[in-house]
Amino acid sequence: MSTLIWIAVALVVIGVYLSWTAGRLDRLHSRIDAARAALDAQLLRRASVAQELATAGVLDPAASIVLYQASHAARQAEEEQREVAESELSQALRAVFAEAQQVDEVHRAPGGDESLQELTQAVRRVPMARRFHNDAVRAARALRRHRKVRWFRLAGHAPFPMAFEMDDEPPLALTDRTGR
């Protein structure tokens, strides 16, 4: 009789542990969803500000076209092409704002200071949002690799989390401007 009690206690403890692990995995997936929404918002903000700056008439025509096309492509990209389009927007921002003279010209234009400040903030927030998202993905992947999660199918039907990899290096001229 005592053996059955010990077996029942062991099964209850194992069940509680597996339930706790499944709850932890569910919380990690929720954290990934929230981090992805924040990343999407920051990417959209960066593309919108870049597109607004490109159409404001404060940049030279060639820079305006490059920046507009890259920001438009980033805003319209399908999910499969999103990382590439966002990386191309980062490259276009670095090309347009490669030198401090371009930043100074935009700064002198009417409303340019506010636009530059908004763009600088957007450019700085994208890497942070991407880092938060990728950290959550890394934690969920680590937990999903455990045998107990695979054997007992604790992840359910949730898709395997994927990191968002892109070139998010900000233009040097914009980051130098924040240090002034």
PDB file of C-alpha atoms in Angstrom:
ATOM      1  CA  MET A   1       0.000   0.000   0.000  1.00  0.00           C
ATOM      2  CA  SER A   2       2.800   2.431   0.872  1.00  0.00           C
ATOM      3  CA  THR A   3       4.437   1.693  -2.481  1.00  0.00           C
ATOM      4  CA  LEU A   4       1.298   2.844  -4.288  1.00  0.00           C
ATOM      5  CA  ILE A   5       1.247   6.041  -2.246  1.00  0.00           C
ATOM      6  CA  TRP A   6       4.887   6.748  -3.121  1.00  0.00           C
ATOM      7  CA  ILE A   7       4.203   6.083  -6.801  1.00  0.00           C
ATOM      8  CA  ALA A   8       1.189   8.400  -6.699  1.00  0.00           C
ATOM      9  CA  VAL A   9       3.225  11.124  -4.963  1.00  0.00           C
ATOM     10  CA  ALA A  10       6.015  10.731  -7.541  1.00  0.00           C
ATOM     11  CA  LEU A  11       3.511  10.982 -10.403  1.00  0.00           C
ATOM     12  CA  VAL A  12       1.941  14.095  -8.876  1.00  0.00           C
ATOM     13  CA  VAL A  13       5.370  15.722  -8.446  1.00  0.00           C
ATOM     14  CA  ILE A  14       6.323  14.870 -12.031  1.00  0.00           C
ATOM     15  CA  GLY A  15       2.967  16.190 -13.255  1.00  0.00           C
ATOM     16  CA  VAL A  16       3.399  19.459 -11.335  1.00  0.00           C
ATOM     17  CA  TYR A  17       6.939  19.856 -12.691  1.00  0.00           C
ATOM     18  CA  LEU A  18       5.818  19.228 -16.267  1.00  0.00           C
ATOM     19  CA  SER A  19       2.909  21.627 -15.819  1.00  0.00           C
ATOM     20  CA  TRP A  20       5.258  24.280 -14.447  1.00  0.00           C
ATOM     21  CA  THR A  21       7.621  23.766 -17.403  1.00  0.00           C
ATOM     22  CA  ALA A  22       4.752  24.023 -19.895  1.00  0.00           C
ATOM     23  CA  GLY A  23       3.601  27.255 -18.207  1.00  0.00           C
ATOM     24  CA  ARG A  24       7.117  28.641 -18.373  1.00  0.00           C
ATOM     25  CA  LEU A  25       7.315  27.806 -22.070  1.00  0.00           C
ATOM     26  CA  ASP A  26       3.944  29.439 -22.656  1.00  0.00           C
ATOM     27  CA  ARG A  27       5.128  32.606 -20.885  1.00  0.00           C
ATOM     28  CA  LEU A  28       8.260  32.633 -23.042  1.00  0.00           C
ATOM     29  CA  HIS A  29       6.143  32.359 -26.189  1.00  0.00           C
ATOM     30  CA  SER A  30       3.976  35.236 -24.946  1.00  0.00           C
ATOM     31  CA  ARG A  31       7.125  37.257 -24.294  1.00  0.00           C
ATOM     32  CA  ILE A  32       8.289  36.536 -27.849  1.00  0.00           C
ATOM     33  CA  ASP A  33       4.958  37.730 -29.230  1.00  0.00           C
ATOM     34  CA  ALA A  34       5.127  40.950 -27.209  1.00  0.00           C
ATOM     35  CA  ALA A  35       8.762  41.550 -28.171  1.00  0.00           C
ATOM     36  CA  ARG A  36       7.959  40.928 -31.841  1.00  0.00           C
ATOM     37  CA  ALA A  37       5.103  43.429 -31.700  1.00  0.00           C
ATOM     38  CA  ALA A  38       7.446  46.008 -30.140  1.00  0.00           C
ATOM     39  CA  LEU A  39      10.090  45.279 -32.791  1.00  0.00           C
ATOM     40  CA  ASP A  40       7.526  45.622 -35.581  1.00  0.00           C
ATOM     41  CA  ALA A  41       6.398  48.954 -34.126  1.00  0.00           C
ATOM     42  CA  GLN A  42       9.965  50.269 -33.970  1.00  0.00           C
ATOM     43  CA  LEU A  43      10.747  49.097 -37.500  1.00  0.00           C
ATOM     44  CA  LEU A  44       7.572  50.720 -38.804  1.00  0.00           C
ATOM     45  CA  ARG A  45       8.398  53.935 -36.946  1.00  0.00           C
ATOM     46  CA  ARG A  46      11.922  54.010 -38.400  1.00  0.00           C
ATOM     47  CA  ALA A  47      10.642  53.395 -41.944  1.00  0.00           C
ATOM     48  CA  SER A  48       7.913  56.017 -41.545  1.00  0.00           C
ATOM     49  CA  VAL A  49      10.295  58.670 -40.258  1.00  0.00           C
ATOM     50  CA  ALA A  50      12.795  57.875 -43.027  1.00  0.00           C
ATOM     51  CA  GLN A  51      10.052  58.067 -45.648  1.00  0.00           C
ATOM     52  CA  GLU A  52       8.792  61.340 -44.202  1.00  0.00           C
ATOM     53  CA  LEU A  53      12.304  62.785 -44.259  1.00  0.00           C
ATOM     54  CA  ALA A  54      12.806  61.585 -47.844  1.00  0.00           C
ATOM     55  CA  THR A  55       9.672  63.395 -49.018  1.00  0.00           C
ATOM     56  CA  ALA A  56      10.240  66.572 -46.977  1.00  0.00           C
ATOM     57  CA  GLY A  57      12.545  68.136 -49.574  1.00  0.00           C
ATOM     58  CA  VAL A  58      15.420  68.691 -47.144  1.00  0.00           C
ATOM     59  CA  LEU A  59      17.700  66.071 -48.729  1.00  0.00           C
ATOM     60  CA  ASP A  60      19.294  66.234 -52.149  1.00  0.00           C
ATOM     61  CA  PRO A  61      17.219  64.471 -54.836  1.00  0.00           C
ATOM     62  CA  ALA A  62      19.433  61.371 -55.135  1.00  0.00           C
ATOM     63  CA  ALA A  63      19.460  60.811 -51.368  1.00  0.00           C
ATOM     64  CA  SER A  64      15.709  61.351 -51.228  1.00  0.00           C
ATOM     65  CA  ILE A  65      15.092  58.711 -53.884  1.00  0.00           C
ATOM     66  CA  VAL A  66      17.400  56.160 -52.236  1.00  0.00           C
ATOM     67  CA  LEU A  67      15.886  56.730 -48.808  1.00  0.00           C
ATOM     68  CA  TYR A  68      12.294  56.745 -50.092  1.00  0.00           C
ATOM     69  CA  GLN A  69      12.698  53.514 -52.048  1.00  0.00           C
ATOM     70  CA  ALA A  70      14.352  51.700 -49.142  1.00  0.00           C
ATOM     71  CA  SER A  71      11.803  52.902 -46.589  1.00  0.00           C
ATOM     72  CA  HIS A  72       8.885  52.097 -48.890  1.00  0.00           C
ATOM     73  CA  ALA A  73      10.277  48.610 -49.529  1.00  0.00           C
ATOM     74  CA  ALA A  74      10.700  48.060 -45.777  1.00  0.00           C
ATOM     75  CA  ARG A  75       7.113  49.095 -45.088  1.00  0.00           C
ATOM     76  CA  GLN A  76       5.670  46.925 -47.876  1.00  0.00           C
ATOM     77  CA  ALA A  77       7.879  43.847 -47.429  1.00  0.00           C
ATOM     78  CA  GLU A  78       6.296  40.442 -46.932  1.00  0.00           C
ATOM     79  CA  GLU A  79       7.303  38.537 -43.805  1.00  0.00           C
ATOM     80  CA  GLU A  80       9.783  36.330 -45.689  1.00  0.00           C
ATOM     81  CA  GLN A  81      11.599  39.376 -47.110  1.00  0.00           C
ATOM     82  CA  ARG A  82      11.306  41.641 -44.068  1.00  0.00           C
ATOM     83  CA  GLU A  83      14.821  41.100 -42.699  1.00  0.00           C
ATOM     84  CA  VAL A  84      16.409  41.862 -46.070  1.00  0.00           C
ATOM     85  CA  ALA A  85      14.266  44.973 -46.633  1.00  0.00           C
ATOM     86  CA  GLU A  86      15.027  46.315 -43.150  1.00  0.00           C
ATOM     87  CA  SER A  87      18.746  45.667 -43.664  1.00  0.00           C
ATOM     88  CA  GLU A  88      18.594  47.574 -46.945  1.00  0.00           C
ATOM     89  CA  LEU A  89      16.919  50.484 -45.152  1.00  0.00           C
ATOM     90  CA  SER A  90      19.761  50.482 -42.605  1.00  0.00           C
ATOM     91  CA  GLN A  91      22.273  50.545 -45.460  1.00  0.00           C
ATOM     92  CA  ALA A  92      20.392  53.377 -47.181  1.00  0.00           C
ATOM     93  CA  LEU A  93      20.343  55.398 -43.953  1.00  0.00           C
ATOM     94  CA  ARG A  94      24.093  54.881 -43.563  1.00  0.00           C
ATOM     95  CA  ALA A  95      24.664  55.893 -47.193  1.00  0.00           C
ATOM     96  CA  VAL A  96      22.523  59.028 -46.951  1.00  0.00           C
ATOM     97  CA  PHE A  97      23.903  60.098 -43.580  1.00  0.00           C
ATOM     98  CA  ALA A  98      27.474  58.924 -44.169  1.00  0.00           C
ATOM     99  CA  GLU A  99      28.859  62.390 -43.541  1.00  0.00           C
ATOM    100  CA  ALA A 100      28.074  64.957 -40.893  1.00  0.00           C
ATOM    101  CA  GLN A 101      27.524  67.631 -43.600  1.00  0.00           C
ATOM    102  CA  GLN A 102      24.301  65.921 -44.680  1.00  0.00           C
ATOM    103  CA  VAL A 103      23.078  65.904 -41.085  1.00  0.00           C
ATOM    104  CA  ASP A 104      23.984  69.576 -40.715  1.00  0.00           C
ATOM    105  CA  GLU A 105      22.091  70.463 -43.921  1.00  0.00           C
ATOM    106  CA  VAL A 106      18.978  68.693 -42.675  1.00  0.00           C
ATOM    107  CA  HIS A 107      19.422  70.346 -39.286  1.00  0.00           C
ATOM    108  CA  ARG A 108      19.437  73.821 -40.893  1.00  0.00           C
ATOM    109  CA  ALA A 109      16.259  73.147 -42.903  1.00  0.00           C
ATOM    110  CA  PRO A 110      12.921  74.233 -41.399  1.00  0.00           C
ATOM    111  CA  GLY A 111      11.663  71.393 -39.195  1.00  0.00           C
ATOM    112  CA  GLY A 112      14.839  69.454 -39.834  1.00  0.00           C
ATOM    113  CA  ASP A 113      15.938  69.368 -36.215  1.00  0.00           C
ATOM    114  CA  GLU A 114      12.727  67.648 -35.111  1.00  0.00           C
ATOM    115  CA  SER A 115      12.945  65.181 -38.004  1.00  0.00           C
ATOM    116  CA  LEU A 116      16.557  64.358 -37.196  1.00  0.00           C
ATOM    117  CA  GLN A 117      15.763  63.917 -33.526  1.00  0.00           C
ATOM    118  CA  GLU A 118      12.888  61.564 -34.329  1.00  0.00           C
ATOM    119  CA  LEU A 119      15.011  59.608 -36.811  1.00  0.00           C
ATOM    120  CA  THR A 120      17.882  59.350 -34.327  1.00  0.00           C
ATOM    121  CA  GLN A 121      15.547  57.979 -31.662  1.00  0.00           C
ATOM    122  CA  ALA A 122      14.001  55.499 -34.085  1.00  0.00           C
ATOM    123  CA  VAL A 123      17.403  54.338 -35.302  1.00  0.00           C
ATOM    124  CA  ARG A 124      18.595  53.821 -31.714  1.00  0.00           C
ATOM    125  CA  ARG A 125      15.484  51.913 -30.614  1.00  0.00           C
ATOM    126  CA  VAL A 126      15.495  49.313 -33.391  1.00  0.00           C
ATOM    127  CA  PRO A 127      18.623  47.464 -32.161  1.00  0.00           C
ATOM    128  CA  MET A 128      17.288  47.425 -28.607  1.00  0.00           C
ATOM    129  CA  ALA A 129      13.916  46.017 -29.685  1.00  0.00           C
ATOM    130  CA  ARG A 130      15.644  43.430 -31.862  1.00  0.00           C
ATOM    131  CA  ARG A 131      17.911  42.427 -28.981  1.00  0.00           C
ATOM    132  CA  PHE A 132      14.925  41.961 -26.625  1.00  0.00           C
ATOM    133  CA  HIS A 133      13.148  39.849 -29.236  1.00  0.00           C
ATOM    134  CA  ASN A 134      16.184  37.697 -29.974  1.00  0.00           C
ATOM    135  CA  ASP A 135      16.882  37.199 -26.248  1.00  0.00           C
ATOM    136  CA  ALA A 136      13.339  35.906 -25.754  1.00  0.00           C
ATOM    137  CA  VAL A 137      13.747  33.622 -28.768  1.00  0.00           C
ATOM    138  CA  ARG A 138      17.052  32.325 -27.421  1.00  0.00           C
ATOM    139  CA  ALA A 139      15.484  31.508 -24.024  1.00  0.00           C
ATOM    140  CA  ALA A 140      12.521  29.699 -25.608  1.00  0.00           C
ATOM    141  CA  ARG A 141      14.791  27.728 -27.922  1.00  0.00           C
ATOM    142  CA  ALA A 142      16.972  26.664 -25.013  1.00  0.00           C
ATOM    143  CA  LEU A 143      13.944  25.391 -23.099  1.00  0.00           C
ATOM    144  CA  ARG A 144      12.475  23.678 -26.159  1.00  0.00           C
ATOM    145  CA  ARG A 145      15.726  21.750 -26.675  1.00  0.00           C
ATOM    146  CA  HIS A 146      15.320  19.915 -23.358  1.00  0.00           C
ATOM    147  CA  ARG A 147      14.343  16.274 -23.672  1.00  0.00           C
ATOM    148  CA  LYS A 148      11.399  16.565 -21.315  1.00  0.00           C
ATOM    149  CA  VAL A 149       9.860  19.294 -23.497  1.00  0.00           C
ATOM    150  CA  ARG A 150      10.276  17.232 -26.650  1.00  0.00           C
ATOM    151  CA  TRP A 151       9.224  13.895 -25.155  1.00  0.00           C
ATOM    152  CA  PHE A 152       6.074  15.218 -23.514  1.00  0.00           C
ATOM    153  CA  ARG A 153       5.378  17.700 -26.342  1.00  0.00           C
ATOM    154  CA  LEU A 154       5.063  20.576 -23.911  1.00  0.00           C
ATOM    155  CA  ALA A 155       5.404  23.158 -26.688  1.00  0.00           C
ATOM    156  CA  GLY A 156       2.132  21.999 -28.196  1.00  0.00           C
ATOM    157  CA  HIS A 157       1.629  23.261 -31.731  1.00  0.00           C
ATOM    158  CA  ALA A 158       3.535  26.509 -31.252  1.00  0.00           C
ATOM    159  CA  PRO A 159       5.941  27.154 -34.133  1.00  0.00           C
ATOM    160  CA  PHE A 160       9.651  27.025 -33.384  1.00  0.00           C
ATOM    161  CA  PRO A 161      10.683  30.612 -32.574  1.00  0.00           C
ATOM    162  CA  MET A 162      12.910  32.330 -35.104  1.00  0.00           C
ATOM    163  CA  ALA A 163      15.301  35.169 -34.396  1.00  0.00           C
ATOM    164  CA  PHE A 164      15.075  38.391 -36.402  1.00  0.00           C
ATOM    165  CA  GLU A 165      18.463  38.888 -38.035  1.00  0.00           C
ATOM    166  CA  MET A 166      19.118  42.153 -39.811  1.00  0.00           C
ATOM    167  CA  ASP A 167      21.723  44.839 -40.254  1.00  0.00           C
ATOM    168  CA  ASP A 168      20.704  47.438 -37.686  1.00  0.00           C
ATOM    169  CA  GLU A 169      23.902  49.455 -37.392  1.00  0.00           C
ATOM    170  CA  PRO A 170      22.933  53.131 -37.183  1.00  0.00           C
ATOM    171  CA  PRO A 171      24.495  55.855 -39.329  1.00  0.00           C
ATOM    172  CA  LEU A 172      27.608  57.124 -37.605  1.00  0.00           C
ATOM    173  CA  ALA A 173      26.740  60.758 -38.298  1.00  0.00           C
ATOM    174  CA  LEU A 174      23.445  60.386 -36.401  1.00  0.00           C
ATOM    175  CA  THR A 175      24.956  58.593 -33.418  1.00  0.00           C
ATOM    176  CA  ASP A 176      27.771  61.190 -33.175  1.00  0.00           C
ATOM    177  CA  ARG A 177      25.136  63.899 -33.127  1.00  0.00           C
ATOM    178  CA  THR A 178      23.607  62.502 -29.907  1.00  0.00           C
ATOM    179  CA  GLY A 179      26.940  62.870 -28.137  1.00  0.00           C
ATOM    180  CA  ARG A 180      27.153  66.629 -28.777  1.00  0.00           C
TER     181      ARG A 180
END
